[in-house]
PDB file of C-alpha atoms in Angstrom:
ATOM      1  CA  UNK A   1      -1.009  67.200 -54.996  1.00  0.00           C
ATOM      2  CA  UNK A   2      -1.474  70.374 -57.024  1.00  0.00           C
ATOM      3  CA  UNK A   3       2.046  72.508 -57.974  1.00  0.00           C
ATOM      4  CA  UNK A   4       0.413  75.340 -56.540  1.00  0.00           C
ATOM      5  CA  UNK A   5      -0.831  74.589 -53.753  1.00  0.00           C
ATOM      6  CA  UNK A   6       2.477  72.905 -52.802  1.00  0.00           C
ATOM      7  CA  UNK A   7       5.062  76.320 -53.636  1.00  0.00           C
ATOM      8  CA  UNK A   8       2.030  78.823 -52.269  1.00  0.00           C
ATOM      9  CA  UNK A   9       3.549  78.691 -48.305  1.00  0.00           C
ATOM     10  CA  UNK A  10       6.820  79.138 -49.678  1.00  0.00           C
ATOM     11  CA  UNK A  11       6.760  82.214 -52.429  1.00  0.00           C
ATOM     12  CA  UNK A  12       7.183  84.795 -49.673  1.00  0.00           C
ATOM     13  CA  UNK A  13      10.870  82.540 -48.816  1.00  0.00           C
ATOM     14  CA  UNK A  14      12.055  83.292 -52.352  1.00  0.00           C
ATOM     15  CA  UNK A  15      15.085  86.067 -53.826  1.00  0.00           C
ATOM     16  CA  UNK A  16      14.601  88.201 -56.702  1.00  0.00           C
ATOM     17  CA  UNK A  17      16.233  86.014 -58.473  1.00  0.00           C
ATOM     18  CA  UNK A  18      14.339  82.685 -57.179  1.00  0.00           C
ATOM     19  CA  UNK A  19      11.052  84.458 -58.077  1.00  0.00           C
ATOM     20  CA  UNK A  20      12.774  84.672 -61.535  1.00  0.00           C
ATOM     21  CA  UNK A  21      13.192  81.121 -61.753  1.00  0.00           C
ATOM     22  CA  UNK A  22       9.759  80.486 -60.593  1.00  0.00           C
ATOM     23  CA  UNK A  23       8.453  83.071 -63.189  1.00  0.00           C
ATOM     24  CA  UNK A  24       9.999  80.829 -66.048  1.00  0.00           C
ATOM     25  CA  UNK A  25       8.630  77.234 -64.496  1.00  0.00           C
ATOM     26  CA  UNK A  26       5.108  78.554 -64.670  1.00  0.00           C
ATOM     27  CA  UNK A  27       5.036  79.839 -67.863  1.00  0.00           C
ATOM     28  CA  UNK A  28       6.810  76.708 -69.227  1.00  0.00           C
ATOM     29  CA  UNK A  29       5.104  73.943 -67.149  1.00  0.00           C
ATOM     30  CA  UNK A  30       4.568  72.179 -70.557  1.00  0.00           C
ATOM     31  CA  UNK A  31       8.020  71.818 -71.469  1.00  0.00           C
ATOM     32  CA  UNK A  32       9.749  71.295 -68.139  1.00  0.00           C
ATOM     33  CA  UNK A  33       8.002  67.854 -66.662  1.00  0.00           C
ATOM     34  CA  UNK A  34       9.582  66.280 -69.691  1.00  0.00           C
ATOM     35  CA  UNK A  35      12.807  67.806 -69.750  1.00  0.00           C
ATOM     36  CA  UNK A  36      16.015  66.824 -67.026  1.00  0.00           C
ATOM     37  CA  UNK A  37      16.895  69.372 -64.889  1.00  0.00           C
ATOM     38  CA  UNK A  38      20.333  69.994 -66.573  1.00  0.00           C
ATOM     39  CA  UNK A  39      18.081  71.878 -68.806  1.00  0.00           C
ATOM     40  CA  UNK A  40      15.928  73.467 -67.111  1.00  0.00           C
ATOM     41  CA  UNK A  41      18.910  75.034 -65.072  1.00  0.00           C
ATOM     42  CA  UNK A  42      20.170  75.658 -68.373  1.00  0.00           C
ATOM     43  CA  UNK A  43      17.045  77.635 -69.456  1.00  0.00           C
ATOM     44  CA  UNK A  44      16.774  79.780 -66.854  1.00  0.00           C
ATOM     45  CA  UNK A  45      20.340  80.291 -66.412  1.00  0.00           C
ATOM     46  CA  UNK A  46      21.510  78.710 -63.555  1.00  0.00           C
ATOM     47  CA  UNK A  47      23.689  75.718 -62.109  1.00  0.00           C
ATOM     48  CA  UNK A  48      22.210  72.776 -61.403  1.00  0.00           C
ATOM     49  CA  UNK A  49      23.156  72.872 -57.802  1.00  0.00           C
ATOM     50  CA  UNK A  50      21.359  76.614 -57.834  1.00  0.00           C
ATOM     51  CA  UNK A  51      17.670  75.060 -59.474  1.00  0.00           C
ATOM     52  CA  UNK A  52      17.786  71.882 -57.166  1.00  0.00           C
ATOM     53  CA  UNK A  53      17.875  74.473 -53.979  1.00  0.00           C
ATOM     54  CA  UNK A  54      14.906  76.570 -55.474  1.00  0.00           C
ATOM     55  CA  UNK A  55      13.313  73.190 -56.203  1.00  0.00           C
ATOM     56  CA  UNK A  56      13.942  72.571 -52.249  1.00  0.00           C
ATOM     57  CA  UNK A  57      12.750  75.660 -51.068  1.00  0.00           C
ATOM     58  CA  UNK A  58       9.963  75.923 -53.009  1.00  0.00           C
ATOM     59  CA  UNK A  59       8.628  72.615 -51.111  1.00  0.00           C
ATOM     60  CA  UNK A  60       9.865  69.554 -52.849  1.00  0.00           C
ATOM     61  CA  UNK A  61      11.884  66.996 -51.759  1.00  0.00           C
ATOM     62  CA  UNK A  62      14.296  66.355 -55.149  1.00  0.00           C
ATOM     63  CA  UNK A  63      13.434  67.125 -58.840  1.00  0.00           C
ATOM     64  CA  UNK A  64      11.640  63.641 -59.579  1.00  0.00           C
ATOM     65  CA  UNK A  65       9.031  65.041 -57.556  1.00  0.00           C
ATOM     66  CA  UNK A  66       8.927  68.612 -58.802  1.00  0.00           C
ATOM     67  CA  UNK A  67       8.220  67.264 -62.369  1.00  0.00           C
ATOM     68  CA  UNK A  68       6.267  64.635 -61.222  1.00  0.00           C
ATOM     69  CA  UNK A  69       3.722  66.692 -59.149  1.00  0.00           C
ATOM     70  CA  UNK A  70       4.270  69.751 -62.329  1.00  0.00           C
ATOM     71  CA  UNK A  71       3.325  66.505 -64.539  1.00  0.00           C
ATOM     72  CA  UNK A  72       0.110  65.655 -62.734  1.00  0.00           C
ATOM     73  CA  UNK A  73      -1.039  69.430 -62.270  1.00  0.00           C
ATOM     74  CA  UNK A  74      -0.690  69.809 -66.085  1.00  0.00           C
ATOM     75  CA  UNK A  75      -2.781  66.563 -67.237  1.00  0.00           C
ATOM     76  CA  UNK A  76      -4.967  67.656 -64.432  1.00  0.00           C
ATOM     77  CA  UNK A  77      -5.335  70.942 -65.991  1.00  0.00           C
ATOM     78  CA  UNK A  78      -5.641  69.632 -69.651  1.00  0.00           C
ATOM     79  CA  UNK A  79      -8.270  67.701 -68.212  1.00  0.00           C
ATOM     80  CA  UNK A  80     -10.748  70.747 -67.542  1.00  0.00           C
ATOM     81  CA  UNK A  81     -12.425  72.850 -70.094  1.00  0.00           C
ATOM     82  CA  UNK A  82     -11.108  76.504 -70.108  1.00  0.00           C
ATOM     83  CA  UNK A  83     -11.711  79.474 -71.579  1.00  0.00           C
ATOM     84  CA  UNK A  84      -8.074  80.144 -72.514  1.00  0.00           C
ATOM     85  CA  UNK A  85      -8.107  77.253 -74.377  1.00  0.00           C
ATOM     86  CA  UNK A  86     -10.427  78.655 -77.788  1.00  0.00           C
ATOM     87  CA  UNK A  87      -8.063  81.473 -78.052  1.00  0.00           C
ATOM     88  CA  UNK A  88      -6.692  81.978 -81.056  1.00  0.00           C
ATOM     89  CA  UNK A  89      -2.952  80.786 -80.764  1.00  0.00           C
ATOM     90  CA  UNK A  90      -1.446  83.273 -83.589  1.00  0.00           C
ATOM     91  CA  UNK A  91      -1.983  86.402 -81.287  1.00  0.00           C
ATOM     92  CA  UNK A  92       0.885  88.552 -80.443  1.00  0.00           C
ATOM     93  CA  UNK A  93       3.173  87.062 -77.551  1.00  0.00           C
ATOM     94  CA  UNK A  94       2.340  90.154 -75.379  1.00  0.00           C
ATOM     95  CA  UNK A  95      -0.831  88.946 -75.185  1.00  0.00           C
ATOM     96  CA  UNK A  96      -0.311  85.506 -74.321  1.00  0.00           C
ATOM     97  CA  UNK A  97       2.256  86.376 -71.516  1.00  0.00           C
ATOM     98  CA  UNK A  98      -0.809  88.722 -70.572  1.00  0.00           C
ATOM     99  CA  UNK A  99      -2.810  86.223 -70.233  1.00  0.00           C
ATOM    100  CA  UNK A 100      -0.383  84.174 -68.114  1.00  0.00           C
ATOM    101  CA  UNK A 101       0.296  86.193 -65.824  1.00  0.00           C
ATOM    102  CA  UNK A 102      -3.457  86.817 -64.881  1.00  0.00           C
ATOM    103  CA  UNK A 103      -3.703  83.692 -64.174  1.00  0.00           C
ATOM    104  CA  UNK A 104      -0.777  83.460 -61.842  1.00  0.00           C
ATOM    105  CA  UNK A 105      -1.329  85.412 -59.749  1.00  0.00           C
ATOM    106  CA  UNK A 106      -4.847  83.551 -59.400  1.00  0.00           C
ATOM    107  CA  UNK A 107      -2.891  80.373 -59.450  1.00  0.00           C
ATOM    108  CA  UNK A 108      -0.826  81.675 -56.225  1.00  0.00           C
ATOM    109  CA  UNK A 109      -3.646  83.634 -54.487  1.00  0.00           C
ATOM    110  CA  UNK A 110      -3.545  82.090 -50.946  1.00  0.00           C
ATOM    111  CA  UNK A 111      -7.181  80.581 -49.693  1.00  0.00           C
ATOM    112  CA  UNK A 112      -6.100  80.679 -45.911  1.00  0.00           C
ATOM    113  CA  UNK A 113      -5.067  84.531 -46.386  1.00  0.00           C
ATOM    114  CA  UNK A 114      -8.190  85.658 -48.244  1.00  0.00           C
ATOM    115  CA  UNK A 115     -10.322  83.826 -45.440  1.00  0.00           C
ATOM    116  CA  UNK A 116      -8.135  85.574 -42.879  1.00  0.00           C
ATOM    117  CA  UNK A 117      -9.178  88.815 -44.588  1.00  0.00           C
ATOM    118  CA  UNK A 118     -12.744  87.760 -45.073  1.00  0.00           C
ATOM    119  CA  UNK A 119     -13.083  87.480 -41.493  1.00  0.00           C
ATOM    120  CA  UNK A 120     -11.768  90.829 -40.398  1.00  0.00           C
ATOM    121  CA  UNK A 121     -13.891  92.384 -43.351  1.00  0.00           C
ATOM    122  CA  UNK A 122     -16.924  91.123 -41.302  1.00  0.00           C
ATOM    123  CA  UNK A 123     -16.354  93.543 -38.936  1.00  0.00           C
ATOM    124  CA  UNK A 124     -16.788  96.223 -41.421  1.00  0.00           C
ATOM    125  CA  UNK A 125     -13.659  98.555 -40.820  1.00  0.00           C
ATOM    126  CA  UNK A 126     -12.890 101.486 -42.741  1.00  0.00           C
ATOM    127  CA  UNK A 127     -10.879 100.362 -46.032  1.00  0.00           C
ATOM    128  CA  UNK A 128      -7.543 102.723 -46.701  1.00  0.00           C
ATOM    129  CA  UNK A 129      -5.971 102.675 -50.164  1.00  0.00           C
ATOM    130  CA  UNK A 130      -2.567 103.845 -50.086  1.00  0.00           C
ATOM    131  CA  UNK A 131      -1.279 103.838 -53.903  1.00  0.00           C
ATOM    132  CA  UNK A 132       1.410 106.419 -56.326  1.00  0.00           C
ATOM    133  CA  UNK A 133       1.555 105.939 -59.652  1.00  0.00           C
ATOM    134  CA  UNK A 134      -0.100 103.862 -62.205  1.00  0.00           C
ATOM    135  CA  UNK A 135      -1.419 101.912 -59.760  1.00  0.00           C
ATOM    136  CA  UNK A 136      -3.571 104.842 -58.641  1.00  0.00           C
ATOM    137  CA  UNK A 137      -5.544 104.123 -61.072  1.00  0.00           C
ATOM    138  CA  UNK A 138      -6.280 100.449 -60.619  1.00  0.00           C
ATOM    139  CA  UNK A 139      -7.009 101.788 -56.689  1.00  0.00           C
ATOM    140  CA  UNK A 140      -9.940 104.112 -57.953  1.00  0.00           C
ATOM    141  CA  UNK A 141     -11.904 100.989 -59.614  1.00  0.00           C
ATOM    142  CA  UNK A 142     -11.274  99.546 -56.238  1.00  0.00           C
ATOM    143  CA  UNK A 143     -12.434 102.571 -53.862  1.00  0.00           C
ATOM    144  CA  UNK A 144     -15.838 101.975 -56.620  1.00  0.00           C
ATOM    145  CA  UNK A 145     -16.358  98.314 -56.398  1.00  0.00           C
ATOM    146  CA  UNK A 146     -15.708  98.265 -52.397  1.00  0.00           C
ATOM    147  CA  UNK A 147     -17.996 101.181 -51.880  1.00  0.00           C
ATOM    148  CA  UNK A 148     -20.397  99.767 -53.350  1.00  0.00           C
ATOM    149  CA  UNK A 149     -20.350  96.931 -51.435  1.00  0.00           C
ATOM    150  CA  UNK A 150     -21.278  98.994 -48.286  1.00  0.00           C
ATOM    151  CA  UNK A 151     -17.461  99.567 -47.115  1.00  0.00           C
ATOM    152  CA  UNK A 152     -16.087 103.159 -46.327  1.00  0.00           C
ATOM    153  CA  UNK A 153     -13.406 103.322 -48.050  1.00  0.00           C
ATOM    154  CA  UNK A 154     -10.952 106.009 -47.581  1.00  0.00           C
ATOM    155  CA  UNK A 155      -8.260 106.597 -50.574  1.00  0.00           C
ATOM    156  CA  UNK A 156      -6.129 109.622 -50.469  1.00  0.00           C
ATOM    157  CA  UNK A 157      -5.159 110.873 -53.671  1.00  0.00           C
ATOM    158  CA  UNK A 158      -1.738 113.009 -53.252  1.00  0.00           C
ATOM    159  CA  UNK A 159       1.577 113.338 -50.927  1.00  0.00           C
ATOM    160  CA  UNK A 160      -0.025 115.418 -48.246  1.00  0.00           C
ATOM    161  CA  UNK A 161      -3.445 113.465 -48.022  1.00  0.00           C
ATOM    162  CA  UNK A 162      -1.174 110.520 -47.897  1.00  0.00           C
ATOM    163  CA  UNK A 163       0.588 112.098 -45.084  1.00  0.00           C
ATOM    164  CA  UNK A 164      -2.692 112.989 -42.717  1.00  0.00           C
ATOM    165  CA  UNK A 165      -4.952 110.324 -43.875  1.00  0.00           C
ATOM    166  CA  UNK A 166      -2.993 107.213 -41.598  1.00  0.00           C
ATOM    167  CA  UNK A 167      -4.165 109.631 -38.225  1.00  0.00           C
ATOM    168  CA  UNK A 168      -7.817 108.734 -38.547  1.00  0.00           C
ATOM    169  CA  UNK A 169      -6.980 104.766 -38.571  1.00  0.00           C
ATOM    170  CA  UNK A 170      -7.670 102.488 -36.055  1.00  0.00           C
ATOM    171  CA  UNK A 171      -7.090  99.062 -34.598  1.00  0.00           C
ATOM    172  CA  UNK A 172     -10.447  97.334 -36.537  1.00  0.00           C
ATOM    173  CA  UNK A 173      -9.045  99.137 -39.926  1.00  0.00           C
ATOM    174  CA  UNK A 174      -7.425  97.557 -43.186  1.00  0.00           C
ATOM    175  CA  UNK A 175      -5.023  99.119 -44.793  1.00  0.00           C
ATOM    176  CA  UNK A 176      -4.088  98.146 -48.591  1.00  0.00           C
ATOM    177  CA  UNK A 177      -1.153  99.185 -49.870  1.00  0.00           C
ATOM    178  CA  UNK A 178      -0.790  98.640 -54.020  1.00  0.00           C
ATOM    179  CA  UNK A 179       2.622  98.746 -55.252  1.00  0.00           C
ATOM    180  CA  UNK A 180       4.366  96.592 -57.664  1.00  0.00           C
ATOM    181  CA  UNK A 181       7.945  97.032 -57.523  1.00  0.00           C
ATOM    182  CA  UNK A 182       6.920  96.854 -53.706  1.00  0.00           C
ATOM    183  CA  UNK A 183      10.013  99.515 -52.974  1.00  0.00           C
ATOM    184  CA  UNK A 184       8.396 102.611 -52.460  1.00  0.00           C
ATOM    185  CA  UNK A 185      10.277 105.236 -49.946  1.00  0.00           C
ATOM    186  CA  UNK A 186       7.467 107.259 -49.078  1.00  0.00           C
ATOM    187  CA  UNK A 187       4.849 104.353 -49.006  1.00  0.00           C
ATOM    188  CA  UNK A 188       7.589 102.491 -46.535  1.00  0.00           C
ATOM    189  CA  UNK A 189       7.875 105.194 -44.946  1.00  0.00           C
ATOM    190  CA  UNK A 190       4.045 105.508 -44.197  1.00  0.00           C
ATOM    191  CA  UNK A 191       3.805 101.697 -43.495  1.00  0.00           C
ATOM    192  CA  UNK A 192       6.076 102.424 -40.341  1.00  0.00           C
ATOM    193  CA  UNK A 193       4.539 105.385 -38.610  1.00  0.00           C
ATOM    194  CA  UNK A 194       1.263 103.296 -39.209  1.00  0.00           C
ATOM    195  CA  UNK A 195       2.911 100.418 -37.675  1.00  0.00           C
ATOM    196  CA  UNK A 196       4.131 102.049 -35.016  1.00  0.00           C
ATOM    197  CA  UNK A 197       1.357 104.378 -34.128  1.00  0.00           C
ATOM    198  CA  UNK A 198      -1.981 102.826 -35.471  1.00  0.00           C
ATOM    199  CA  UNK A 199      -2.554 100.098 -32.452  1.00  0.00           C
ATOM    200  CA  UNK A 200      -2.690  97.116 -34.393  1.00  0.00           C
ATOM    201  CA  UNK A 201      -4.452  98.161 -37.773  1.00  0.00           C
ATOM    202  CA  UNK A 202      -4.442  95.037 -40.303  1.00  0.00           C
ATOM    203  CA  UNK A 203      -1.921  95.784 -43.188  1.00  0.00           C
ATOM    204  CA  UNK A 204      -2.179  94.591 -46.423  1.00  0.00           C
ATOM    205  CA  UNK A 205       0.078  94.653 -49.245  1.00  0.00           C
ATOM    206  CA  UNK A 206      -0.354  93.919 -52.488  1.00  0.00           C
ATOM    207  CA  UNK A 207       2.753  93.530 -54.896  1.00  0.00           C
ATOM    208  CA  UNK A 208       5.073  91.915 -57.462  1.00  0.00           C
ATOM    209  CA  UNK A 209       6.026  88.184 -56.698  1.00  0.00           C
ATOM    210  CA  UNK A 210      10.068  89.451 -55.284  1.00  0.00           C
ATOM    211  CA  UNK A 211      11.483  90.199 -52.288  1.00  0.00           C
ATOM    212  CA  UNK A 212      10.945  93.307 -51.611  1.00  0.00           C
ATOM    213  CA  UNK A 213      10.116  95.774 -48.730  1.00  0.00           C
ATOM    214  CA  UNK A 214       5.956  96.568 -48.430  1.00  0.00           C
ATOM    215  CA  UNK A 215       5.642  93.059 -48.478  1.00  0.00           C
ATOM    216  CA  UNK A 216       8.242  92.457 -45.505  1.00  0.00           C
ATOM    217  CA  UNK A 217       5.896  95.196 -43.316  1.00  0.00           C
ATOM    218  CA  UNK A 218       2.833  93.799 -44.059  1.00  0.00           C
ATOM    219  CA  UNK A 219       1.186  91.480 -42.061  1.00  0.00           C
ATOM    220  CA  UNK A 220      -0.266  90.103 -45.383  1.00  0.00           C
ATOM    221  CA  UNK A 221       0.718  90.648 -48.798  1.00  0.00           C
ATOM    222  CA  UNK A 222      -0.939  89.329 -52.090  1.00  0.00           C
ATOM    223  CA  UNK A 223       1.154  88.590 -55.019  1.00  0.00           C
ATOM    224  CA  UNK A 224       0.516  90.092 -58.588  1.00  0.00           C
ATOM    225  CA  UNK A 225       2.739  88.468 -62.129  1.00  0.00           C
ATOM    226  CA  UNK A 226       3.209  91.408 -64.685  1.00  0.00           C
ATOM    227  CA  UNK A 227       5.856  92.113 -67.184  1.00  0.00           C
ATOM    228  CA  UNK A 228       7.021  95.391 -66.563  1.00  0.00           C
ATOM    229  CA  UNK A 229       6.942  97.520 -69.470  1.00  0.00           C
ATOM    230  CA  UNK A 230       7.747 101.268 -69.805  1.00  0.00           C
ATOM    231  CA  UNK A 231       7.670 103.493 -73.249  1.00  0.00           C
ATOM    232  CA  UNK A 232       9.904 106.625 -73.291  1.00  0.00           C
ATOM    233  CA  UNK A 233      10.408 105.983 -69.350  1.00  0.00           C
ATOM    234  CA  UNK A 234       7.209 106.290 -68.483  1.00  0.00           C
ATOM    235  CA  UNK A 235       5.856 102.926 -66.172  1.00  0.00           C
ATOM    236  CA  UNK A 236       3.204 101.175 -68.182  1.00  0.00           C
ATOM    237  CA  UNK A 237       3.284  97.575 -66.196  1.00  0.00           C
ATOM    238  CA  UNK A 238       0.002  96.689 -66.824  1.00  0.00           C
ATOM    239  CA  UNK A 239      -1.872  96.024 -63.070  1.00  0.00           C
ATOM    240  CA  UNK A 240      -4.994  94.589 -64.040  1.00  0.00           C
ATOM    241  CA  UNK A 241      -3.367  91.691 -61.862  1.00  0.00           C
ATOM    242  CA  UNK A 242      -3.887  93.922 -58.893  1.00  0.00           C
ATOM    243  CA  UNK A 243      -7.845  94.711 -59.883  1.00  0.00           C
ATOM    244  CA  UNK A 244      -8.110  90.469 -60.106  1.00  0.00           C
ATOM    245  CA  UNK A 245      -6.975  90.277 -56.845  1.00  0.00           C
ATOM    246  CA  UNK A 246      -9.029  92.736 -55.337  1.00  0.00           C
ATOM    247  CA  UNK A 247     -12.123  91.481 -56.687  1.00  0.00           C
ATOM    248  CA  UNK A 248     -11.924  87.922 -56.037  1.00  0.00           C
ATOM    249  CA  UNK A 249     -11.475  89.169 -52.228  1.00  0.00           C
ATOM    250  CA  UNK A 250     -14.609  90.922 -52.693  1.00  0.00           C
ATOM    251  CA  UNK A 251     -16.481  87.900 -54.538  1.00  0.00           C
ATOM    252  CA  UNK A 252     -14.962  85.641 -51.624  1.00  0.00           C
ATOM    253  CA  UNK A 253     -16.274  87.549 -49.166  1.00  0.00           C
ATOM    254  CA  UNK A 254     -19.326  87.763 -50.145  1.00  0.00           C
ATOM    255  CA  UNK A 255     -19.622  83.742 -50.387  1.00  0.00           C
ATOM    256  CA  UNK A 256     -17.910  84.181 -46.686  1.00  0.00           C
ATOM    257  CA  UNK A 257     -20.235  86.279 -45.169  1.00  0.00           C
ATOM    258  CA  UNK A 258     -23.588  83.983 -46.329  1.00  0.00           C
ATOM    259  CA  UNK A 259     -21.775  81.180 -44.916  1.00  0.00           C
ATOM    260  CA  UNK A 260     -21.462  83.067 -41.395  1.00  0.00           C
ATOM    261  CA  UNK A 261     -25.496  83.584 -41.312  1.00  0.00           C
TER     262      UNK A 261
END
């Protein structure tokens, strides 16, 4: 069976610091089926006794069949022609970890959940965006692309707007919530009056891979992989993650909806 599709059920189980060790078996999948897991414990800073308890709860009965099953994803993967494969390998290690992480958080992007969504976008409810930030930004290409698509999509831009906007939802609505540290006190905030006052509205988060709070008061939450940067302490995580995720919803339902005819 694939890696992925074994640790997807369990990613929402994991600490900050699990996610952490996740992060670094991904990105070194290579390396790791051939190493012991003295040191891959060792690489990513850990006991022993601390990696073979991720390796449990990440769905795996021991580590002979973590590597094994990380073994047979990778020659399986080898095996396919990619894209990512004629890229020059001199380039700057920001953009190779770039790359990785977009494909990630496509790696981890739950089927069952997107079909879940697929069907409740069938109904055509209105589409909320709430988002602060940078990721504002990534939320406008998304207000765009789902407009276009036919969906009214309603995206308040500021504090106040944010404030008013959660009165006009109802039960049939989705709301997406884009936030990558997923810790946001106002946002939180907003996810509990809507909660506890919006009769059932469909909540949808979309965050980093931790622990963290949206994700906890969502009744589905999509996971993005970024390295978080910031220059002169201003955020400048990239979230083009959060854009992929968005679209290949959109793309998905789309195949969804021509199956349903």
């Amino acid at each position: 069976m694939n890696f992925f599709e074994i640790i997807n059920p369990n990613i929402e189980k994991l600490t900050k610091n699990e996610y952490e060790i996740l992060d670094y078996v991904i990105k070194h999948m290579n390396e790791i089926h051939n190493q012991n897991i003295r040191e891959v414990a060792a690489a990513c800073f850990v006991s022993t006794t601390t990696f073979l308890r991720f390796v449990r709860k990440v769905g795996f009965s021991g580590y002979s069949e973590f590597t094994t099953v990380i073994k047979y994803t990778v020659l399986n993967d080898q095996s396919k022609p990619t894209e990512t494969a004629t890229f020059d390998m001199q380039q700057s290690d920001y953009r190779s970890e770039y790359l990785k992480n977009i494909d990630e958080t496509v790696r981890v992007l739950d089927d069952h959940k997107l079909d879940s969504l697929c069907q409740l976008m069938l109904n055509k409810p209105k589409i909320y965006i709430y988002a602060k930030g940078f990721s504002k930004y990534a939320a406008e290409y998304v207000e765009y692309l789902y407009t276009l698509e036919g969906f009214l999509v309603i995206f308040p831009k500021n504090s106040d707007q944010r404030k008013l906007a959660y009165r006009n939802i109802s039960k049939n609505d989705i709301v997406f919530v884009f936030n990558y540290s997923g810790n946001d006190q106002e946002l939180i905030g907003i996810i509990q009056v809507i909660k506890s006052q919006c009769d059932f509205a469909s909540l949808v988060s979309v965050t980093g891979a931790n622990n963290n709070s949206i994700q906890n008061l969502s009744d589905y939450n999509l996971y993005v992989f970024s390295d978080e940067i910031s220059d002169r302490n201003v955020d400048i995580t990239s979230h083009v993650s959060m854009i992929v995720i968005m679209e290949l919803l959109l793309y998905q339902f789309r195949d969804y909806r021509k199956k349903q005819v």
